mmCIF file of C-alpha atoms and ligand atoms in Angstrom:
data_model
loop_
_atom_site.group_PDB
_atom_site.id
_atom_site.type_symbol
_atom_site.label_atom_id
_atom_site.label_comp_id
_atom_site.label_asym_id
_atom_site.label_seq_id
_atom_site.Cartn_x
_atom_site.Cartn_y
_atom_site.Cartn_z
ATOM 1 C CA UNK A 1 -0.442 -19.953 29.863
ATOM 2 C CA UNK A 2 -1.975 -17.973 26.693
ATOM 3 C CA UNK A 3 -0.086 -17.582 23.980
ATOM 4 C CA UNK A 4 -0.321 -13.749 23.486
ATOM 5 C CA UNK A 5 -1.032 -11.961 27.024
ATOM 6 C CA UNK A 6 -2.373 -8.367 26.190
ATOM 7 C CA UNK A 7 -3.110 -6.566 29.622
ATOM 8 C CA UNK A 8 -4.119 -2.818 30.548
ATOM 9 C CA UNK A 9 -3.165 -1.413 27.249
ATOM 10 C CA UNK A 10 -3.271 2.107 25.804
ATOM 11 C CA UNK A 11 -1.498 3.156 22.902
ATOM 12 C CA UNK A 12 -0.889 6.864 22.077
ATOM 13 C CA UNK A 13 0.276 8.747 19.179
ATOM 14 C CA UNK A 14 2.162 11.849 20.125
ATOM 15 C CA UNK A 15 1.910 14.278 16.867
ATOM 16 C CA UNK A 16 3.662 17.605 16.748
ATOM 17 C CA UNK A 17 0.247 19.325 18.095
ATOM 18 C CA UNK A 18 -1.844 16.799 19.790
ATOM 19 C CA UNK A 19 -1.966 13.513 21.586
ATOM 20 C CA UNK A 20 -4.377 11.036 19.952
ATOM 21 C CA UNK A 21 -5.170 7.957 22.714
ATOM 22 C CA UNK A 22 -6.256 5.234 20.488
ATOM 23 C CA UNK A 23 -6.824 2.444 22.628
ATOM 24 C CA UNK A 24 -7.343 2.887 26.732
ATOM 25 C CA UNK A 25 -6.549 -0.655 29.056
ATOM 26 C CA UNK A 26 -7.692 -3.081 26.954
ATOM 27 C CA UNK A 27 -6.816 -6.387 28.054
ATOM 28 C CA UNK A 28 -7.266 -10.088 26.208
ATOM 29 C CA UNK A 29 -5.347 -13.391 25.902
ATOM 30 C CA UNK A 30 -5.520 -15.393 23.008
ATOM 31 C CA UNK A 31 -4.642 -19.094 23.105
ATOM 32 C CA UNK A 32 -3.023 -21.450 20.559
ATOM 33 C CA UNK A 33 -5.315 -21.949 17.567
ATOM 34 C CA UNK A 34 -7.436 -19.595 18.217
ATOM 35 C CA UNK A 35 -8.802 -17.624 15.430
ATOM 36 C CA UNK A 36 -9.325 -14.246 17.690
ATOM 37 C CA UNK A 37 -11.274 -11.472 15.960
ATOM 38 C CA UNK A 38 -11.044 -7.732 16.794
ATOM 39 C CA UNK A 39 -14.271 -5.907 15.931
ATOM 40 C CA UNK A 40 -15.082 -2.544 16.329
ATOM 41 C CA UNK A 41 -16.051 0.843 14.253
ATOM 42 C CA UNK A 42 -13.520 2.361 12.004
ATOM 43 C CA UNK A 43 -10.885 4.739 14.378
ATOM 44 C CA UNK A 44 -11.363 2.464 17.874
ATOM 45 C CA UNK A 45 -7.808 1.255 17.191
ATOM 46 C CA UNK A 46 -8.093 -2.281 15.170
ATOM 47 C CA UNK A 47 -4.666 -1.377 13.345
ATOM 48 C CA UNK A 48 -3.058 0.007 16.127
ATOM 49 C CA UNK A 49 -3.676 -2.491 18.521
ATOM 50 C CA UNK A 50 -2.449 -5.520 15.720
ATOM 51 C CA UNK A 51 1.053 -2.598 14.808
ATOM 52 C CA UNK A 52 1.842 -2.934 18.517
ATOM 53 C CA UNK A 53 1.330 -6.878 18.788
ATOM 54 C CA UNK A 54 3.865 -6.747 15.883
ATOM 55 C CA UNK A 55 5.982 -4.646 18.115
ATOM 56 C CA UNK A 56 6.134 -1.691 15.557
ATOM 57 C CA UNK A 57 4.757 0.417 18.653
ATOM 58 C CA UNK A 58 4.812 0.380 22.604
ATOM 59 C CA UNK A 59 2.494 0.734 25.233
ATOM 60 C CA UNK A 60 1.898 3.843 26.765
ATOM 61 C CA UNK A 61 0.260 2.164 29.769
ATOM 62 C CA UNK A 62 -0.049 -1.513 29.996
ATOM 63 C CA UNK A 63 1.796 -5.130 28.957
ATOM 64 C CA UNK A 64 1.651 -7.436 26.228
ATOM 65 C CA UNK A 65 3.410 -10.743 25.951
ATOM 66 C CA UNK A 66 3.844 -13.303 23.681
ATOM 67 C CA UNK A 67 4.982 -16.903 25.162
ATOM 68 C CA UNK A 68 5.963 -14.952 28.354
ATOM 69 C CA UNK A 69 8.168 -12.923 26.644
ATOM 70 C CA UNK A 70 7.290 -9.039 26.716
ATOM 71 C CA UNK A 71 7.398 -7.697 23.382
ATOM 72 C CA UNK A 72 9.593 -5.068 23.014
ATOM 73 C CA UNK A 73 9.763 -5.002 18.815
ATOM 74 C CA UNK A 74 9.177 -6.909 15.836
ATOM 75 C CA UNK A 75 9.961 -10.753 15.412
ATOM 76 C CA UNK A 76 9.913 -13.609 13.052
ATOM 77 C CA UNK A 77 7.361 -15.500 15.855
ATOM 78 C CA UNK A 78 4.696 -12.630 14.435
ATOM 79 C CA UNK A 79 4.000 -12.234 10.861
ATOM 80 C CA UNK A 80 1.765 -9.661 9.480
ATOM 81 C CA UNK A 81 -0.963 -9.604 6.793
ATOM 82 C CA UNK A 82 -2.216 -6.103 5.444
ATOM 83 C CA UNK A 83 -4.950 -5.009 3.496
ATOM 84 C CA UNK A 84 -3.073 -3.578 0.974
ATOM 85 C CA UNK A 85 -2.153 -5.630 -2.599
ATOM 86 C CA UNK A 86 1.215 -3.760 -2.928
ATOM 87 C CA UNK A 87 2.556 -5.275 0.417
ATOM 88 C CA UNK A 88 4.442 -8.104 -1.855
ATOM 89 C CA UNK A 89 7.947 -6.806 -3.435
ATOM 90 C CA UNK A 90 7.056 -6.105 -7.164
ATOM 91 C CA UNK A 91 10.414 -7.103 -9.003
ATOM 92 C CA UNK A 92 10.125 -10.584 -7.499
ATOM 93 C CA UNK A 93 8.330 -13.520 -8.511
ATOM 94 C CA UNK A 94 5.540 -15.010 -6.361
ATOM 95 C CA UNK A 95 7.592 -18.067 -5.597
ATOM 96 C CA UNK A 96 10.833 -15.238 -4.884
ATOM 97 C CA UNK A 97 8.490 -13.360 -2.588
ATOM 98 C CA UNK A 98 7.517 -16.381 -0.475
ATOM 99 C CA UNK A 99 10.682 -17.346 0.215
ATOM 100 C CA UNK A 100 12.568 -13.772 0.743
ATOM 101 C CA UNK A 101 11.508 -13.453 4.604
ATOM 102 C CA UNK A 102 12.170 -17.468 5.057
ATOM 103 C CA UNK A 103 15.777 -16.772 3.483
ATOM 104 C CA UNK A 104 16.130 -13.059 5.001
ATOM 105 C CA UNK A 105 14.448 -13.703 8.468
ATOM 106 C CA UNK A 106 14.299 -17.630 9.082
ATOM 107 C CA UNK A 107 17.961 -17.942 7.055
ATOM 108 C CA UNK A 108 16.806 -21.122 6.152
ATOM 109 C CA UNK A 109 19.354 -22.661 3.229
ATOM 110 C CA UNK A 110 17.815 -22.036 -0.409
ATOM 111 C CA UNK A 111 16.826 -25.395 -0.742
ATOM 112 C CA UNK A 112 14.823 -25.616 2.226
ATOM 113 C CA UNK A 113 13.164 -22.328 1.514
ATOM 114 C CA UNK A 114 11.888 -23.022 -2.343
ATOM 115 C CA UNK A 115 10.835 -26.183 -0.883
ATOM 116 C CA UNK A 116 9.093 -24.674 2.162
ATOM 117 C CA UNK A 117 7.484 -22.035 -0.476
ATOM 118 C CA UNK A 118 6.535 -24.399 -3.305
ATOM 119 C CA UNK A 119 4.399 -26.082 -0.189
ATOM 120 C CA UNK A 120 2.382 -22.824 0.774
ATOM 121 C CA UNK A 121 2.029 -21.458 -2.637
ATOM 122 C CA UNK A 122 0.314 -25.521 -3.381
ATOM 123 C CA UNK A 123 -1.966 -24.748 0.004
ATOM 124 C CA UNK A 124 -3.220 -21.643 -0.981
ATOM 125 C CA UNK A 125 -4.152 -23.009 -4.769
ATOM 126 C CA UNK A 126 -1.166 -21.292 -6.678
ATOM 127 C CA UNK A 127 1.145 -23.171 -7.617
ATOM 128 C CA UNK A 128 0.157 -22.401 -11.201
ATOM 129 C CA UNK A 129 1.249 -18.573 -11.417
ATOM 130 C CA UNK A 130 4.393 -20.087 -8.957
ATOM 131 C CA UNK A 131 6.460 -17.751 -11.736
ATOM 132 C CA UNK A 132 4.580 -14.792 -12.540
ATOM 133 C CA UNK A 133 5.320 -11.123 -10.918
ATOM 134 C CA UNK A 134 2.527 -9.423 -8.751
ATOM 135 C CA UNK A 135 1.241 -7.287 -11.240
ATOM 136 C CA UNK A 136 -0.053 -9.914 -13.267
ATOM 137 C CA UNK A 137 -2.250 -11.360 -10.502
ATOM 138 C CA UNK A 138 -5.959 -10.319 -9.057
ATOM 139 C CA UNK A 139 -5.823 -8.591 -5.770
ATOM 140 C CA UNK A 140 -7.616 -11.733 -4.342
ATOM 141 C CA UNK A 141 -4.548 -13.758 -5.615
ATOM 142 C CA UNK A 142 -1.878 -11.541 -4.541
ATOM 143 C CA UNK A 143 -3.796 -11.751 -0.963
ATOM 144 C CA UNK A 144 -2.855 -15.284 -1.073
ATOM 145 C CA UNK A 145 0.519 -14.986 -1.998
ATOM 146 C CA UNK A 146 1.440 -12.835 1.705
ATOM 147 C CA UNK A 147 -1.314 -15.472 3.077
ATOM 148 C CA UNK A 148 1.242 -18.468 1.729
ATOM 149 C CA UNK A 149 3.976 -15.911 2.815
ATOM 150 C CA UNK A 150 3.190 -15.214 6.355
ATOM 151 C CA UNK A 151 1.753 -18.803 6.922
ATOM 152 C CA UNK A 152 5.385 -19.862 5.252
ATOM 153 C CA UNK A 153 7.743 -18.845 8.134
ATOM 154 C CA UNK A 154 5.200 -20.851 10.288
ATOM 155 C CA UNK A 155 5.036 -17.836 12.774
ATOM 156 C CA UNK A 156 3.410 -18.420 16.473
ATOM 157 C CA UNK A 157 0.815 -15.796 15.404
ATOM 158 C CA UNK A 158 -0.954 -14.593 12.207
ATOM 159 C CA UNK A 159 -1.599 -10.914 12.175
ATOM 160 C CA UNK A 160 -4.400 -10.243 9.513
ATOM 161 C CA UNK A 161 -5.684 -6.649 9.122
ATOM 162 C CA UNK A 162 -8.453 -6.290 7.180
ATOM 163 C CA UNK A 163 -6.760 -9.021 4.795
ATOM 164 C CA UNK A 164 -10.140 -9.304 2.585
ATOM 165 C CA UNK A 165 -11.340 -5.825 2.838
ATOM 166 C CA UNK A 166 -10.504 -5.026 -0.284
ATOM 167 C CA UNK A 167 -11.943 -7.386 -2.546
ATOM 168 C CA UNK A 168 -15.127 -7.905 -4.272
ATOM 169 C CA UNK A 169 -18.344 -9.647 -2.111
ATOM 170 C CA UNK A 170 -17.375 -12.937 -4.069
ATOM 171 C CA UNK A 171 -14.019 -12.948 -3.668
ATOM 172 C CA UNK A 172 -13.791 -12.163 -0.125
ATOM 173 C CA UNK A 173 -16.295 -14.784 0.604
ATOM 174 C CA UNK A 174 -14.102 -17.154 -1.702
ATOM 175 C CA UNK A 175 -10.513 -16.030 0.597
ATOM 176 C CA UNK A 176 -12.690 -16.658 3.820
ATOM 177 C CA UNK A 177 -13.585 -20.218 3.189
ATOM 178 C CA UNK A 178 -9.535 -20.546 1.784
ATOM 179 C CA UNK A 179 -8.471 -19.222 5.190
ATOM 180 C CA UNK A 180 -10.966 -21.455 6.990
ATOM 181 C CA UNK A 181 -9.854 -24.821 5.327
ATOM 182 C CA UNK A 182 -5.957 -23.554 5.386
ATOM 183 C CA UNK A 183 -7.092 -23.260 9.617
ATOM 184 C CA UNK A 184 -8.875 -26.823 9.646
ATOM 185 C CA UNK A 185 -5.002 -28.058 8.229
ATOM 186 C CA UNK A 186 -2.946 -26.631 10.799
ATOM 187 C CA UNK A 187 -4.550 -25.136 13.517
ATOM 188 C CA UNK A 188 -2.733 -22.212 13.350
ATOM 189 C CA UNK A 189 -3.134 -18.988 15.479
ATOM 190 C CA UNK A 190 -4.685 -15.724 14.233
ATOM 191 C CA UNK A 191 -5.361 -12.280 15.473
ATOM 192 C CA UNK A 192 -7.924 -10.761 12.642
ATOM 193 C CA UNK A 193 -8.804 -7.645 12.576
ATOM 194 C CA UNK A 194 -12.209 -6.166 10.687
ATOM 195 C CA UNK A 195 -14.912 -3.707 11.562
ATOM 196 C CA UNK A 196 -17.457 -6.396 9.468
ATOM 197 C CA UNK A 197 -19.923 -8.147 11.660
ATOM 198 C CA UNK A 198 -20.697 -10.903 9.294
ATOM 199 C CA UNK A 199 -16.801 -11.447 9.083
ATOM 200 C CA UNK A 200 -15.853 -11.462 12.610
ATOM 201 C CA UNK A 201 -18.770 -14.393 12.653
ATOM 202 C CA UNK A 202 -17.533 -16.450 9.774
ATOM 203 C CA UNK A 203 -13.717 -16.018 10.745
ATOM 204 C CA UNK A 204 -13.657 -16.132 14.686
ATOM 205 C CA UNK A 205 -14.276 -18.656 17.494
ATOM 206 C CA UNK A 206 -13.884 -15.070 19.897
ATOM 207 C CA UNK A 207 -14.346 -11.799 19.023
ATOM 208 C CA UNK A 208 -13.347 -8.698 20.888
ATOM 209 C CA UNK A 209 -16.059 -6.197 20.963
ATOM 210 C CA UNK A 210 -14.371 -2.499 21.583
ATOM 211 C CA UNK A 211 -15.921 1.009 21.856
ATOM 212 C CA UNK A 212 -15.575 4.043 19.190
ATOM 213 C CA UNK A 213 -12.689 5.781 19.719
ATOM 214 C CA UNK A 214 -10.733 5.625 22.263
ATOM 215 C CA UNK A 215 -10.806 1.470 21.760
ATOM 216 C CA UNK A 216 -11.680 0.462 25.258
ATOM 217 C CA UNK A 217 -13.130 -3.910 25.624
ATOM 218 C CA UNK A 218 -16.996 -3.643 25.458
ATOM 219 C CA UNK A 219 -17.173 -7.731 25.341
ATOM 220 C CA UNK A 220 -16.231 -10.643 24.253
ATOM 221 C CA UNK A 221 -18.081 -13.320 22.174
ATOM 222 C CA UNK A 222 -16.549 -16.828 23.079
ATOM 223 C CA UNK A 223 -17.920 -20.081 21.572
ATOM 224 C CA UNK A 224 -18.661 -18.514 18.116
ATOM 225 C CA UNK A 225 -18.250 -21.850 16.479
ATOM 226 C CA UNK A 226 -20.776 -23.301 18.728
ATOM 227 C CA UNK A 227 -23.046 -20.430 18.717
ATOM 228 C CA UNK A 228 -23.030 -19.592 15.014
ATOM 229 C CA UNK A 229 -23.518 -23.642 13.970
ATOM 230 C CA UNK A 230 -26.922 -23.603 15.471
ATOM 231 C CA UNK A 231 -29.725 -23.515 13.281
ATOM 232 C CA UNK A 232 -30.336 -19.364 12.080
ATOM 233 C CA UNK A 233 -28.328 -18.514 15.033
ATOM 234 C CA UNK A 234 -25.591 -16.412 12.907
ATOM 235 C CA UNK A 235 -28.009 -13.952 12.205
ATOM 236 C CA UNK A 236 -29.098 -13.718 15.866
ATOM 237 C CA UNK A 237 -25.507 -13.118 16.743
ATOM 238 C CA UNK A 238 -25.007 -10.941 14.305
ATOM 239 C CA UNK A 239 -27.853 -8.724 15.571
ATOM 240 C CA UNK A 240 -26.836 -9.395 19.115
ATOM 241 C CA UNK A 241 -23.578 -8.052 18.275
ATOM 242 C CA UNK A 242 -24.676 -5.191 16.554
ATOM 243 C CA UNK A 243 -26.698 -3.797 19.319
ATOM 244 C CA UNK A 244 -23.796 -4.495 21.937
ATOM 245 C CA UNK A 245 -21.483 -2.552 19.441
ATOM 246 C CA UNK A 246 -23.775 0.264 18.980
ATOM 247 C CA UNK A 247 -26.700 0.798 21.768
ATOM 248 C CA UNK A 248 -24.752 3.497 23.749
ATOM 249 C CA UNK A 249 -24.397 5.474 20.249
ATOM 250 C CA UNK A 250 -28.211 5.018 19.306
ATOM 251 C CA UNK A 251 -29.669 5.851 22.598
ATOM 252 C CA UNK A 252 -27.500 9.086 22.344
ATOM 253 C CA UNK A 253 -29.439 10.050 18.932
HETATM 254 N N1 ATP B 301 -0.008 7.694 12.715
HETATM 255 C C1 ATP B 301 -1.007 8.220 13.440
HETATM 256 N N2 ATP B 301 -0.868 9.428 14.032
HETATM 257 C C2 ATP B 301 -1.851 9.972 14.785
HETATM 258 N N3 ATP B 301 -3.046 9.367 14.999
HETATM 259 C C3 ATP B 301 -3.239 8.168 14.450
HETATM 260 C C4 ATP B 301 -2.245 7.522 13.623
HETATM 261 N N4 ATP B 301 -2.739 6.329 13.192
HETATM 262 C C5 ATP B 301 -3.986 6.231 13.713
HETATM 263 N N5 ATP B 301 -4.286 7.314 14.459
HETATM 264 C C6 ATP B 301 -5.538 7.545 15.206
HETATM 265 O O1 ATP B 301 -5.706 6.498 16.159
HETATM 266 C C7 ATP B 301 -7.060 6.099 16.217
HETATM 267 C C8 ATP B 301 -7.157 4.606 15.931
HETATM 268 O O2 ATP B 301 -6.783 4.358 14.571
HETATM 269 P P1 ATP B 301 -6.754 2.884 13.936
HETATM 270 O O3 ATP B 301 -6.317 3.009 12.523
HETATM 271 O O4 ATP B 301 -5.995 1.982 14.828
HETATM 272 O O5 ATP B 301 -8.311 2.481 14.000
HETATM 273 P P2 ATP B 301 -9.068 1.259 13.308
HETATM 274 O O6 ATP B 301 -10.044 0.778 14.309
HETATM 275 O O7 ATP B 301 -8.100 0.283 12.781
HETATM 276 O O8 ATP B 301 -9.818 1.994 12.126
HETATM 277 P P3 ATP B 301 -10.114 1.503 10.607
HETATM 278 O O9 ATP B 301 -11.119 0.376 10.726
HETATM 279 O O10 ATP B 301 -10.704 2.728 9.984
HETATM 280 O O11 ATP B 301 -8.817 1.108 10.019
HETATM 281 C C9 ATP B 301 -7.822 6.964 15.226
HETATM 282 O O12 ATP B 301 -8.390 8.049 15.927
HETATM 283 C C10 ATP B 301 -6.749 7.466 14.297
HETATM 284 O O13 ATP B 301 -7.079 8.719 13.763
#
């Protein structure tokens, strides 16, 4: 059984004059530990797609379940990682704003949560600003303070959108290679989203390929660990993938 069942989706937004479809029956399982990448050009319904895993929105047409268990709204089994660097709460420390959801959501005793937090905030390297308030920190750190957050309430599933988009080439190289030793440690499951090729490559062992907008499944890339380890062969995917992304929208020009 997969760990998150997504079949025959579309998701809709109804506004006060039209009806925008963003994605139409897309369909795709992810299994535990899988670090499952949606790629696709800007509008084809990354966000939306990753909003209605976390249950903030429901399926026009279409299931998705996680553990067997339709999803019918947000839960503490799904955490979510934005792009943004005000997502943290401002007036609290970074050691306060890991362990707010683990006291709020988890209600774990305050013991259990510093010591919980203190244990993140050492994985993702920051143990040394443990004290100091968000706007002190680079964006790349405050990324990996609602990294150590999310990771912190030890969710069934990671929701990352766009987490490094933001950053600076080095950085964002620097928070990849973070995420992918945090993943050799404890296996855990992630849904990223990013419209980067080169990303989707480095982050994923499968990537979803969908189409411009309306976000329907174009393919998917499996083995991408296998694939990409072989000698040159990540820029031969990368090319591969490029064409499959965007060979219906060139031979139209
Ligand atoms: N709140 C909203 N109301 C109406 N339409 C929306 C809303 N949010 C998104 N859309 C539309 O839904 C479609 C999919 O948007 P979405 O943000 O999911 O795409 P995306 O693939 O994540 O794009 P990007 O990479 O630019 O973030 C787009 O056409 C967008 O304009």
């Amino acid at each position: 059984m997969a760990l998150l069942d997504v079949s025959g989706v579309t998701l809709r937004y109804k506004t006060s004059s039209a009806v925008v479809t963003a994605t139409e029956k897309v369909s795709f399982t992810v299994d535990k530990s899988d670090r499952f990448v949606l790629l696709g050009p800007s509008g084809c319904g990354k966000s939306t797609l990753l909003k209605a895993v976390g249950g903030y929105m429901l399926p026009s047409e279409g299931r998705m379940a996680i553990n067997d268990r339709e999803i019918h709204g947000p839960g503490a089994d799904r955490m979510m990682i934005f792009q943004e660097f005000d997502q943290l709460l401002p007036w609290k420390s970074v050691l306060a704003n890991v362990m707010f959801p683990l006291l709020t959501a988890r209600r774990l005793p305050r013991k259990e949560a510093e010591a919980r937090a203190r244990a993140y905030i050492e994985k993702v390297g920051l143990t040394r600003v443990i004290d100091a308030y968000p706007h002190t920190l680079s964006g790349g750190m405050k990324q990996r303070v609602a990294i150590a957050r999310g990771m912190a309430m030890e969710p069934d599933i990671l929701l990352m959108d766009e987490p490094f988009a933001a950053l600076d080439a080095l950085t964002r190289r620097t928070c990849q290679d973070e995420l992918l030793q945090l993943w050799s440690e404890t296996k855990f499951t992630v849904l990223f989203v990013t419209h980067s090729i080169a990303e989707a490559i480095r982050i994923g062992n499968r990537i979803l390929l969908l189409s411009p907008h309306p976000g329907r499944v174009k393919a998917e890339v499996v083995d991408v660990d296998r694939v990409s380890n072989e000698d040159g062969s990540a820029g031969r995917l990368e090319k591969e993938i490029h064409d499959l992304l965007f060979a219906q929208a060139e031979t139209a020009h």
